[in-house]
mmCIF file of N, CA and C in Angstrom:
data_model
loop_
_atom_site.group_PDB
_atom_site.id
_atom_site.type_symbol
_atom_site.label_atom_id
_atom_site.label_comp_id
_atom_site.label_asym_id
_atom_site.label_seq_id
_atom_site.Cartn_x
_atom_site.Cartn_y
_atom_site.Cartn_z
ATOM 1 N N UNK A 271 0.820 -1.194 0.000
ATOM 2 C CA UNK A 271 0.000 0.000 0.000
ATOM 3 C C UNK A 271 0.861 1.254 0.000
ATOM 4 N N UNK A 272 0.251 2.365 -0.416
ATOM 5 C CA UNK A 272 0.919 3.651 -0.501
ATOM 6 C C UNK A 272 0.332 4.581 0.552
ATOM 7 N N UNK A 273 1.203 5.272 1.284
ATOM 8 C CA UNK A 273 0.752 6.278 2.229
ATOM 9 C C UNK A 273 0.658 7.633 1.526
ATOM 10 N N UNK A 274 -0.434 8.349 1.782
ATOM 11 C CA UNK A 274 -0.698 9.622 1.132
ATOM 12 C C UNK A 274 -0.916 10.699 2.182
ATOM 13 N N UNK A 275 -0.347 11.879 1.953
ATOM 14 C CA UNK A 275 -0.502 13.002 2.862
ATOM 15 C C UNK A 275 -0.950 14.223 2.076
ATOM 16 N N UNK A 276 -2.121 14.768 2.426
ATOM 17 C CA UNK A 276 -2.649 15.955 1.772
ATOM 18 C C UNK A 276 -2.233 17.206 2.538
ATOM 19 N N UNK A 277 -2.113 18.311 1.810
ATOM 20 C CA UNK A 277 -1.846 19.602 2.423
ATOM 21 C C UNK A 277 -2.384 20.699 1.516
ATOM 22 N N UNK A 278 -2.444 21.917 2.031
ATOM 23 C CA UNK A 278 -2.857 23.058 1.238
ATOM 24 C C UNK A 278 -4.263 23.549 1.497
ATOM 25 N N UNK A 279 -5.018 22.857 2.335
ATOM 26 C CA UNK A 279 -6.360 23.296 2.651
ATOM 27 C C UNK A 279 -6.350 24.553 3.504
ATOM 28 N N UNK A 280 -7.518 25.162 3.634
ATOM 29 C CA UNK A 280 -7.636 26.375 4.417
ATOM 30 C C UNK A 280 -8.967 27.040 4.188
ATOM 31 N N UNK A 281 -9.087 28.269 4.660
ATOM 32 C CA UNK A 281 -10.312 29.055 4.526
ATOM 33 C C UNK A 281 -10.088 30.204 3.561
ATOM 34 N N UNK A 282 -10.989 30.341 2.593
ATOM 35 C CA UNK A 282 -10.906 31.406 1.599
ATOM 36 C C UNK A 282 -12.292 31.966 1.340
ATOM 37 N N UNK A 283 -12.340 33.165 0.771
ATOM 38 C CA UNK A 283 -13.605 33.755 0.365
ATOM 39 C C UNK A 283 -14.001 33.249 -1.012
ATOM 40 N N UNK A 284 -15.293 33.267 -1.288
ATOM 41 C CA UNK A 284 -15.784 32.860 -2.598
ATOM 42 C C UNK A 284 -15.074 33.633 -3.698
ATOM 43 N N UNK A 285 -14.691 32.919 -4.752
ATOM 44 C CA UNK A 285 -13.941 33.515 -5.841
ATOM 45 C C UNK A 285 -12.446 33.366 -5.709
ATOM 46 N N UNK A 286 -11.985 32.929 -4.554
ATOM 47 C CA UNK A 286 -10.567 32.760 -4.307
ATOM 48 C C UNK A 286 -10.038 31.442 -4.829
ATOM 49 N N UNK A 287 -8.745 31.192 -4.558
ATOM 50 C CA UNK A 287 -8.071 30.002 -5.059
ATOM 51 C C UNK A 287 -7.265 29.318 -3.969
ATOM 52 N N UNK A 288 -7.097 28.013 -4.122
ATOM 53 C CA UNK A 288 -6.226 27.209 -3.284
ATOM 54 C C UNK A 288 -5.578 26.146 -4.148
ATOM 55 N N UNK A 289 -4.405 25.684 -3.736
ATOM 56 C CA UNK A 289 -3.772 24.544 -4.389
ATOM 57 C C UNK A 289 -3.506 23.465 -3.362
ATOM 58 N N UNK A 290 -4.091 22.294 -3.563
ATOM 59 C CA UNK A 290 -3.886 21.156 -2.694
ATOM 60 C C UNK A 290 -2.755 20.291 -3.223
ATOM 61 N N UNK A 291 -2.011 19.670 -2.318
ATOM 62 C CA UNK A 291 -0.937 18.758 -2.684
ATOM 63 C C UNK A 291 -1.168 17.403 -2.049
ATOM 64 N N UNK A 292 -0.810 16.356 -2.760
ATOM 65 C CA UNK A 292 -0.880 14.989 -2.262
ATOM 66 C C UNK A 292 0.490 14.358 -2.467
ATOM 67 N N UNK A 293 1.187 14.082 -1.379
ATOM 68 C CA UNK A 293 2.522 13.500 -1.440
ATOM 69 C C UNK A 293 2.435 12.021 -1.093
ATOM 70 N N UNK A 294 2.953 11.185 -1.972
ATOM 71 C CA UNK A 294 2.915 9.743 -1.784
ATOM 72 C C UNK A 294 4.236 9.227 -1.218
ATOM 73 N N UNK A 295 4.172 8.093 -0.527
ATOM 74 C CA UNK A 295 5.348 7.516 0.107
ATOM 75 C C UNK A 295 6.274 6.811 -0.869
ATOM 76 N N UNK A 296 5.817 6.578 -2.089
ATOM 77 C CA UNK A 296 6.615 5.921 -3.105
ATOM 78 C C UNK A 296 6.144 6.348 -4.474
ATOM 79 N N UNK A 297 6.944 6.046 -5.491
ATOM 80 C CA UNK A 297 6.561 6.374 -6.854
ATOM 81 C C UNK A 297 5.345 5.560 -7.262
ATOM 82 N N UNK A 298 4.567 6.098 -8.156
ATOM 83 C CA UNK A 298 3.374 5.418 -8.644
ATOM 84 C C UNK A 298 3.728 4.401 -9.718
ATOM 85 N N UNK A 299 2.950 3.326 -9.777
ATOM 86 C CA UNK A 299 3.082 2.382 -10.879
ATOM 87 C C UNK A 299 2.637 3.045 -12.178
ATOM 88 N N UNK A 300 3.171 2.571 -13.282
ATOM 89 C CA UNK A 300 2.838 3.166 -14.571
ATOM 90 C C UNK A 300 1.408 2.879 -15.010
ATOM 91 N N UNK A 301 0.739 1.955 -14.322
ATOM 92 C CA UNK A 301 -0.655 1.646 -14.615
ATOM 93 C C UNK A 301 -1.615 2.378 -13.683
ATOM 94 N N UNK A 302 -1.108 3.214 -12.790
ATOM 95 C CA UNK A 302 -1.897 3.717 -11.673
ATOM 96 C C UNK A 302 -2.688 4.981 -11.986
ATOM 97 N N UNK A 303 -3.595 5.288 -11.046
ATOM 98 C CA UNK A 303 -4.405 6.501 -11.085
ATOM 99 C C UNK A 303 -4.368 7.145 -9.710
ATOM 100 N N UNK A 304 -4.239 8.454 -9.663
ATOM 101 C CA UNK A 304 -4.354 9.209 -8.423
ATOM 102 C C UNK A 304 -5.519 10.179 -8.564
ATOM 103 N N UNK A 305 -6.355 10.252 -7.542
ATOM 104 C CA UNK A 305 -7.545 11.081 -7.634
ATOM 105 C C UNK A 305 -7.801 11.904 -6.394
ATOM 106 N N UNK A 306 -8.712 12.843 -6.542
ATOM 107 C CA UNK A 306 -9.207 13.657 -5.435
ATOM 108 C C UNK A 306 -10.704 13.427 -5.282
ATOM 109 N N UNK A 307 -11.131 13.238 -4.044
ATOM 110 C CA UNK A 307 -12.529 13.119 -3.686
ATOM 111 C C UNK A 307 -12.822 14.116 -2.580
ATOM 112 N N UNK A 308 -14.089 14.402 -2.354
ATOM 113 C CA UNK A 308 -14.436 15.329 -1.279
ATOM 114 C C UNK A 308 -15.729 14.900 -0.614
ATOM 115 N N UNK A 309 -15.879 15.307 0.642
ATOM 116 C CA UNK A 309 -17.088 15.009 1.388
ATOM 117 C C UNK A 309 -17.503 16.242 2.177
ATOM 118 N N UNK A 310 -18.693 16.747 1.887
ATOM 119 C CA UNK A 310 -19.259 17.891 2.587
ATOM 120 C C UNK A 310 -20.173 17.402 3.701
ATOM 121 N N UNK A 311 -20.414 18.223 4.722
ATOM 122 C CA UNK A 311 -21.302 17.825 5.812
ATOM 123 C C UNK A 311 -22.678 17.410 5.302
ATOM 124 N N UNK A 312 -23.149 16.255 5.749
ATOM 125 C CA UNK A 312 -24.459 15.773 5.352
ATOM 126 C C UNK A 312 -24.535 15.164 3.979
ATOM 127 N N UNK A 313 -23.403 15.037 3.292
ATOM 128 C CA UNK A 313 -23.387 14.477 1.949
ATOM 129 C C UNK A 313 -22.440 13.287 1.864
ATOM 130 N N UNK A 314 -22.640 12.478 0.836
ATOM 131 C CA UNK A 314 -21.749 11.359 0.585
ATOM 132 C C UNK A 314 -20.473 11.843 -0.081
ATOM 133 N N UNK A 315 -19.419 11.056 0.044
ATOM 134 C CA UNK A 315 -18.165 11.384 -0.615
ATOM 135 C C UNK A 315 -18.358 11.337 -2.131
ATOM 136 N N UNK A 316 -17.786 12.304 -2.844
ATOM 137 C CA UNK A 316 -17.959 12.382 -4.277
ATOM 138 C C UNK A 316 -16.628 12.579 -4.989
ATOM 139 N N UNK A 317 -16.588 12.125 -6.222
ATOM 140 C CA UNK A 317 -15.414 12.258 -7.068
ATOM 141 C C UNK A 317 -15.204 13.704 -7.471
ATOM 142 N N UNK A 318 -13.938 14.130 -7.526
ATOM 143 C CA UNK A 318 -13.592 15.483 -7.953
ATOM 144 C C UNK A 318 -12.774 15.457 -9.239
ATOM 145 N N UNK A 319 -11.638 14.754 -9.219
ATOM 146 C CA UNK A 319 -10.753 14.705 -10.378
ATOM 147 C C UNK A 319 -9.785 13.546 -10.233
ATOM 148 N N UNK A 320 -9.228 13.074 -11.353
ATOM 149 C CA UNK A 320 -8.210 12.035 -11.311
ATOM 150 C C UNK A 320 -7.230 12.222 -12.456
ATOM 151 N N UNK A 321 -6.066 11.570 -12.329
ATOM 152 C CA UNK A 321 -5.015 11.675 -13.324
ATOM 153 C C UNK A 321 -4.227 10.380 -13.354
ATOM 154 N N UNK A 322 -3.819 9.942 -14.541
ATOM 155 C CA UNK A 322 -3.022 8.728 -14.630
ATOM 156 C C UNK A 322 -1.540 9.047 -14.446
ATOM 157 N N UNK A 323 -0.707 8.012 -14.488
ATOM 158 C CA UNK A 323 0.714 8.194 -14.175
ATOM 159 C C UNK A 323 1.395 9.191 -15.116
ATOM 160 N N UNK A 324 1.134 9.095 -16.394
ATOM 161 C CA UNK A 324 1.792 9.957 -17.373
ATOM 162 C C UNK A 324 1.216 11.364 -17.404
ATOM 163 N N UNK A 325 0.018 11.542 -16.862
ATOM 164 C CA UNK A 325 -0.651 12.828 -16.908
ATOM 165 C C UNK A 325 -1.474 13.051 -18.164
ATOM 166 N N UNK A 326 -1.447 12.096 -19.082
ATOM 167 C CA UNK A 326 -2.170 12.239 -20.339
ATOM 168 C C UNK A 326 -3.679 12.165 -20.128
ATOM 169 N N UNK A 327 -4.110 11.261 -19.255
ATOM 170 C CA UNK A 327 -5.539 11.053 -19.033
ATOM 171 C C UNK A 327 -5.989 11.703 -17.736
ATOM 172 N N UNK A 328 -6.950 12.607 -17.837
ATOM 173 C CA UNK A 328 -7.536 13.251 -16.669
ATOM 174 C C UNK A 328 -9.044 13.158 -16.744
ATOM 175 N N UNK A 329 -9.680 13.255 -15.588
ATOM 176 C CA UNK A 329 -11.132 13.247 -15.505
ATOM 177 C C UNK A 329 -11.569 14.236 -14.438
ATOM 178 N N UNK A 330 -12.711 14.892 -14.679
ATOM 179 C CA UNK A 330 -13.230 15.888 -13.752
ATOM 180 C C UNK A 330 -14.726 15.702 -13.552
ATOM 181 N N UNK A 331 -15.175 15.964 -12.340
ATOM 182 C CA UNK A 331 -16.601 16.028 -12.083
ATOM 183 C C UNK A 331 -17.171 17.268 -12.759
ATOM 184 N N UNK A 332 -18.421 17.182 -13.202
ATOM 185 C CA UNK A 332 -19.046 18.316 -13.872
ATOM 186 C C UNK A 332 -19.059 19.569 -12.995
ATOM 187 N N UNK A 333 -19.181 19.386 -11.697
ATOM 188 C CA UNK A 333 -19.281 20.514 -10.782
ATOM 189 C C UNK A 333 -18.010 21.347 -10.704
ATOM 190 N N UNK A 334 -16.862 20.765 -11.091
ATOM 191 C CA UNK A 334 -15.591 21.476 -10.968
ATOM 192 C C UNK A 334 -14.911 21.720 -12.305
ATOM 193 N N UNK A 335 -15.417 21.150 -13.363
ATOM 194 C CA UNK A 335 -14.787 21.289 -14.675
ATOM 195 C C UNK A 335 -14.713 22.755 -15.084
ATOM 196 N N UNK A 336 -13.536 23.166 -15.546
ATOM 197 C CA UNK A 336 -13.318 24.548 -15.929
ATOM 198 C C UNK A 336 -12.798 25.413 -14.812
ATOM 199 N N UNK A 337 -12.890 24.936 -13.570
ATOM 200 C CA UNK A 337 -12.401 25.688 -12.413
ATOM 201 C C UNK A 337 -11.216 25.012 -11.729
ATOM 202 N N UNK A 338 -11.217 23.681 -11.697
ATOM 203 C CA UNK A 338 -10.158 22.917 -11.045
ATOM 204 C C UNK A 338 -9.256 22.280 -12.096
ATOM 205 N N UNK A 339 -7.969 22.147 -11.771
ATOM 206 C CA UNK A 339 -7.012 21.489 -12.650
ATOM 207 C C UNK A 339 -6.161 20.527 -11.841
ATOM 208 N N UNK A 340 -6.093 19.272 -12.276
ATOM 209 C CA UNK A 340 -5.261 18.278 -11.620
ATOM 210 C C UNK A 340 -3.971 18.107 -12.421
ATOM 211 N N UNK A 341 -2.851 17.972 -11.728
ATOM 212 C CA UNK A 341 -1.553 17.802 -12.377
ATOM 213 C C UNK A 341 -0.653 16.978 -11.470
ATOM 214 N N UNK A 342 0.530 16.614 -11.972
ATOM 215 C CA UNK A 342 1.424 15.816 -11.147
ATOM 216 C C UNK A 342 2.878 16.091 -11.468
ATOM 217 N N UNK A 343 3.735 15.779 -10.506
ATOM 218 C CA UNK A 343 5.179 15.857 -10.648
ATOM 219 C C UNK A 343 5.727 14.547 -10.109
ATOM 220 N N UNK A 344 6.001 13.607 -11.005
ATOM 221 C CA UNK A 344 6.418 12.276 -10.577
ATOM 222 C C UNK A 344 7.780 12.272 -9.884
ATOM 223 N N UNK A 345 8.639 13.232 -10.204
ATOM 224 C CA UNK A 345 9.932 13.326 -9.543
ATOM 225 C C UNK A 345 9.778 13.624 -8.057
ATOM 226 N N UNK A 346 8.651 14.241 -7.676
ATOM 227 C CA UNK A 346 8.377 14.574 -6.286
ATOM 228 C C UNK A 346 7.314 13.681 -5.668
ATOM 229 N N UNK A 347 6.846 12.678 -6.408
ATOM 230 C CA UNK A 347 5.763 11.795 -5.952
ATOM 231 C C UNK A 347 4.557 12.598 -5.477
ATOM 232 N N UNK A 348 4.216 13.637 -6.228
ATOM 233 C CA UNK A 348 3.188 14.570 -5.797
ATOM 234 C C UNK A 348 2.151 14.815 -6.887
ATOM 235 N N UNK A 349 0.891 14.855 -6.474
ATOM 236 C CA UNK A 349 -0.217 15.243 -7.334
ATOM 237 C C UNK A 349 -0.846 16.504 -6.759
ATOM 238 N N UNK A 350 -1.213 17.432 -7.627
ATOM 239 C CA UNK A 350 -1.758 18.712 -7.206
ATOM 240 C C UNK A 350 -3.200 18.874 -7.674
ATOM 241 N N UNK A 351 -3.941 19.690 -6.956
ATOM 242 C CA UNK A 351 -5.270 20.103 -7.385
ATOM 243 C C UNK A 351 -5.351 21.614 -7.243
ATOM 244 N N UNK A 352 -5.291 22.309 -8.373
ATOM 245 C CA UNK A 352 -5.437 23.760 -8.382
ATOM 246 C C UNK A 352 -6.918 24.092 -8.442
ATOM 247 N N UNK A 353 -7.410 24.838 -7.468
ATOM 248 C CA UNK A 353 -8.817 25.162 -7.364
ATOM 249 C C UNK A 353 -8.996 26.670 -7.502
ATOM 250 N N UNK A 354 -9.664 27.088 -8.557
ATOM 251 C CA UNK A 354 -9.924 28.501 -8.820
ATOM 252 C C UNK A 354 -11.418 28.777 -8.758
ATOM 253 N N UNK A 355 -11.764 30.048 -8.634
ATOM 254 C CA UNK A 355 -13.169 30.478 -8.603
ATOM 255 C C UNK A 355 -13.978 29.646 -7.619
ATOM 256 N N UNK A 356 -13.458 29.515 -6.419
ATOM 257 C CA UNK A 356 -14.095 28.658 -5.421
ATOM 258 C C UNK A 356 -15.471 29.174 -5.022
ATOM 259 N N UNK A 357 -16.371 28.233 -4.781
ATOM 260 C CA UNK A 357 -17.747 28.514 -4.383
ATOM 261 C C UNK A 357 -18.011 27.925 -3.009
ATOM 262 N N UNK A 358 -19.075 28.390 -2.356
ATOM 263 C CA UNK A 358 -19.446 27.834 -1.059
ATOM 264 C C UNK A 358 -19.707 26.334 -1.157
ATOM 265 N N UNK A 359 -20.223 25.877 -2.291
ATOM 266 C CA UNK A 359 -20.504 24.461 -2.469
ATOM 267 C C UNK A 359 -19.243 23.606 -2.533
ATOM 268 N N UNK A 360 -18.077 24.239 -2.679
ATOM 269 C CA UNK A 360 -16.814 23.506 -2.684
ATOM 270 C C UNK A 360 -16.323 23.192 -1.277
ATOM 271 N N UNK A 361 -16.977 23.737 -0.264
ATOM 272 C CA UNK A 361 -16.590 23.478 1.119
ATOM 273 C C UNK A 361 -16.731 21.991 1.430
ATOM 274 N N UNK A 362 -15.639 21.367 1.856
ATOM 275 C CA UNK A 362 -15.629 19.933 2.119
ATOM 276 C C UNK A 362 -14.265 19.528 2.645
ATOM 277 N N UNK A 363 -14.183 18.296 3.125
ATOM 278 C CA UNK A 363 -12.894 17.674 3.377
ATOM 279 C C UNK A 363 -12.460 17.010 2.079
ATOM 280 N N UNK A 364 -11.269 17.326 1.617
ATOM 281 C CA UNK A 364 -10.755 16.787 0.369
ATOM 282 C C UNK A 364 -9.766 15.665 0.649
ATOM 283 N N UNK A 365 -9.973 14.530 -0.013
ATOM 284 C CA UNK A 365 -9.153 13.342 0.175
ATOM 285 C C UNK A 365 -8.396 12.997 -1.099
ATOM 286 N N UNK A 366 -7.136 12.643 -0.947
ATOM 287 C CA UNK A 366 -6.345 12.099 -2.031
ATOM 288 C C UNK A 366 -6.455 10.580 -1.988
ATOM 289 N N UNK A 367 -6.527 9.947 -3.153
ATOM 290 C CA UNK A 367 -6.657 8.499 -3.227
ATOM 291 C C UNK A 367 -5.809 7.940 -4.363
ATOM 292 N N UNK A 368 -5.385 6.697 -4.204
ATOM 293 C CA UNK A 368 -4.484 6.050 -5.159
ATOM 294 C C UNK A 368 -5.004 4.679 -5.531
ATOM 295 N N UNK A 369 -4.897 4.361 -6.815
ATOM 296 C CA UNK A 369 -5.262 3.048 -7.329
ATOM 297 C C UNK A 369 -4.125 2.507 -8.180
ATOM 298 N N UNK A 370 -3.837 1.220 -8.074
ATOM 299 C CA UNK A 370 -2.818 0.601 -8.924
ATOM 300 C C UNK A 370 -3.347 0.361 -10.333
ATOM 301 N N UNK A 371 -4.656 0.577 -10.529
ATOM 302 C CA UNK A 371 -5.318 0.314 -11.792
ATOM 303 C C UNK A 371 -5.628 1.597 -12.552
ATOM 304 N N UNK A 372 -6.120 1.436 -13.758
ATOM 305 C CA UNK A 372 -6.665 2.549 -14.526
ATOM 306 C C UNK A 372 -8.083 2.773 -14.021
ATOM 307 N N UNK A 373 -8.220 3.658 -13.043
ATOM 308 C CA UNK A 373 -9.441 3.752 -12.255
ATOM 309 C C UNK A 373 -10.426 4.808 -12.725
ATOM 310 N N UNK A 374 -9.965 5.845 -13.392
ATOM 311 C CA UNK A 374 -10.862 6.911 -13.806
ATOM 312 C C UNK A 374 -11.544 7.548 -12.616
ATOM 313 N N UNK A 375 -12.878 7.554 -12.635
ATOM 314 C CA UNK A 375 -13.677 8.126 -11.562
ATOM 315 C C UNK A 375 -14.319 7.072 -10.673
ATOM 316 N N UNK A 376 -13.911 5.826 -10.816
ATOM 317 C CA UNK A 376 -14.509 4.711 -10.084
ATOM 318 C C UNK A 376 -13.930 4.626 -8.683
ATOM 319 N N UNK A 377 -14.659 5.109 -7.707
ATOM 320 C CA UNK A 377 -14.190 5.160 -6.323
ATOM 321 C C UNK A 377 -13.820 3.785 -5.783
ATOM 322 N N UNK A 378 -14.511 2.749 -6.214
ATOM 323 C CA UNK A 378 -14.276 1.408 -5.701
ATOM 324 C C UNK A 378 -12.907 0.860 -6.067
ATOM 325 N N UNK A 379 -12.256 1.436 -7.057
ATOM 326 C CA UNK A 379 -10.946 0.965 -7.495
ATOM 327 C C UNK A 379 -9.796 1.616 -6.739
ATOM 328 N N UNK A 380 -10.078 2.616 -5.918
ATOM 329 C CA UNK A 380 -9.033 3.299 -5.153
ATOM 330 C C UNK A 380 -8.852 2.609 -3.807
ATOM 331 N N UNK A 381 -7.648 2.095 -3.554
ATOM 332 C CA UNK A 381 -7.401 1.316 -2.358
ATOM 333 C C UNK A 381 -6.654 2.030 -1.251
ATOM 334 N N UNK A 382 -5.962 3.120 -1.554
ATOM 335 C CA UNK A 382 -5.210 3.879 -0.561
ATOM 336 C C UNK A 382 -5.780 5.280 -0.464
ATOM 337 N N UNK A 383 -5.946 5.765 0.773
ATOM 338 C CA UNK A 383 -6.568 7.063 1.014
ATOM 339 C C UNK A 383 -5.775 7.865 2.033
ATOM 340 N N UNK A 384 -5.703 9.183 1.816
ATOM 341 C CA UNK A 384 -5.116 10.068 2.796
ATOM 342 C C UNK A 384 -6.108 10.407 3.885
ATOM 343 N N UNK A 385 -5.666 11.204 4.856
ATOM 344 C CA UNK A 385 -6.510 11.570 5.990
ATOM 345 C C UNK A 385 -7.431 12.744 5.693
ATOM 346 N N UNK A 386 -7.167 13.480 4.631
ATOM 347 C CA UNK A 386 -8.021 14.575 4.233
ATOM 348 C C UNK A 386 -7.498 15.930 4.678
ATOM 349 N N UNK A 387 -7.904 16.963 3.958
ATOM 350 C CA UNK A 387 -7.580 18.341 4.310
ATOM 351 C C UNK A 387 -8.827 19.195 4.118
ATOM 352 N N UNK A 388 -9.109 20.054 5.086
ATOM 353 C CA UNK A 388 -10.343 20.838 5.083
ATOM 354 C C UNK A 388 -10.219 22.055 4.174
ATOM 355 N N UNK A 389 -11.224 22.247 3.332
ATOM 356 C CA UNK A 389 -11.352 23.447 2.510
ATOM 357 C C UNK A 389 -12.665 24.114 2.884
ATOM 358 N N UNK A 390 -12.599 25.365 3.306
ATOM 359 C CA UNK A 390 -13.785 26.114 3.689
ATOM 360 C C UNK A 390 -13.868 27.384 2.854
ATOM 361 N N UNK A 391 -14.985 27.562 2.164
ATOM 362 C CA UNK A 391 -15.195 28.723 1.306
ATOM 363 C C UNK A 391 -16.349 29.533 1.888
ATOM 364 N N UNK A 392 -16.092 30.774 2.224
ATOM 365 C CA UNK A 392 -17.098 31.642 2.816
ATOM 366 C C UNK A 392 -17.633 32.623 1.786
ATOM 367 N N UNK A 393 -18.811 33.176 2.076
ATOM 368 C CA UNK A 393 -19.422 34.151 1.178
ATOM 369 C C UNK A 393 -18.926 35.552 1.442
#
């Protein structure tokens, strides 16, 4: 298994930006997928974005498409989530997740999870 540590969360006003980082304990397999999920109070955990090892394949939830960008730096074992034009609905705990497979947005294929980082967007 891979250990994941998220950072970069915080409190911002609507319209602001944050960049989240996910640092892994080891390099990713070339078949792997790293993703971001989030869970808001009273809601189920939902998919946000994912990226494959090479960075060629990415996927985004409709709610964040055009505002969030996922990227990676394999030399640093790190995946990033740049979040722009933040809305109150983006308030949630954000989790980084890792799959050894080509997982896309399929939550069931992600076997390793970080502890989460809080993002709070105020009006």
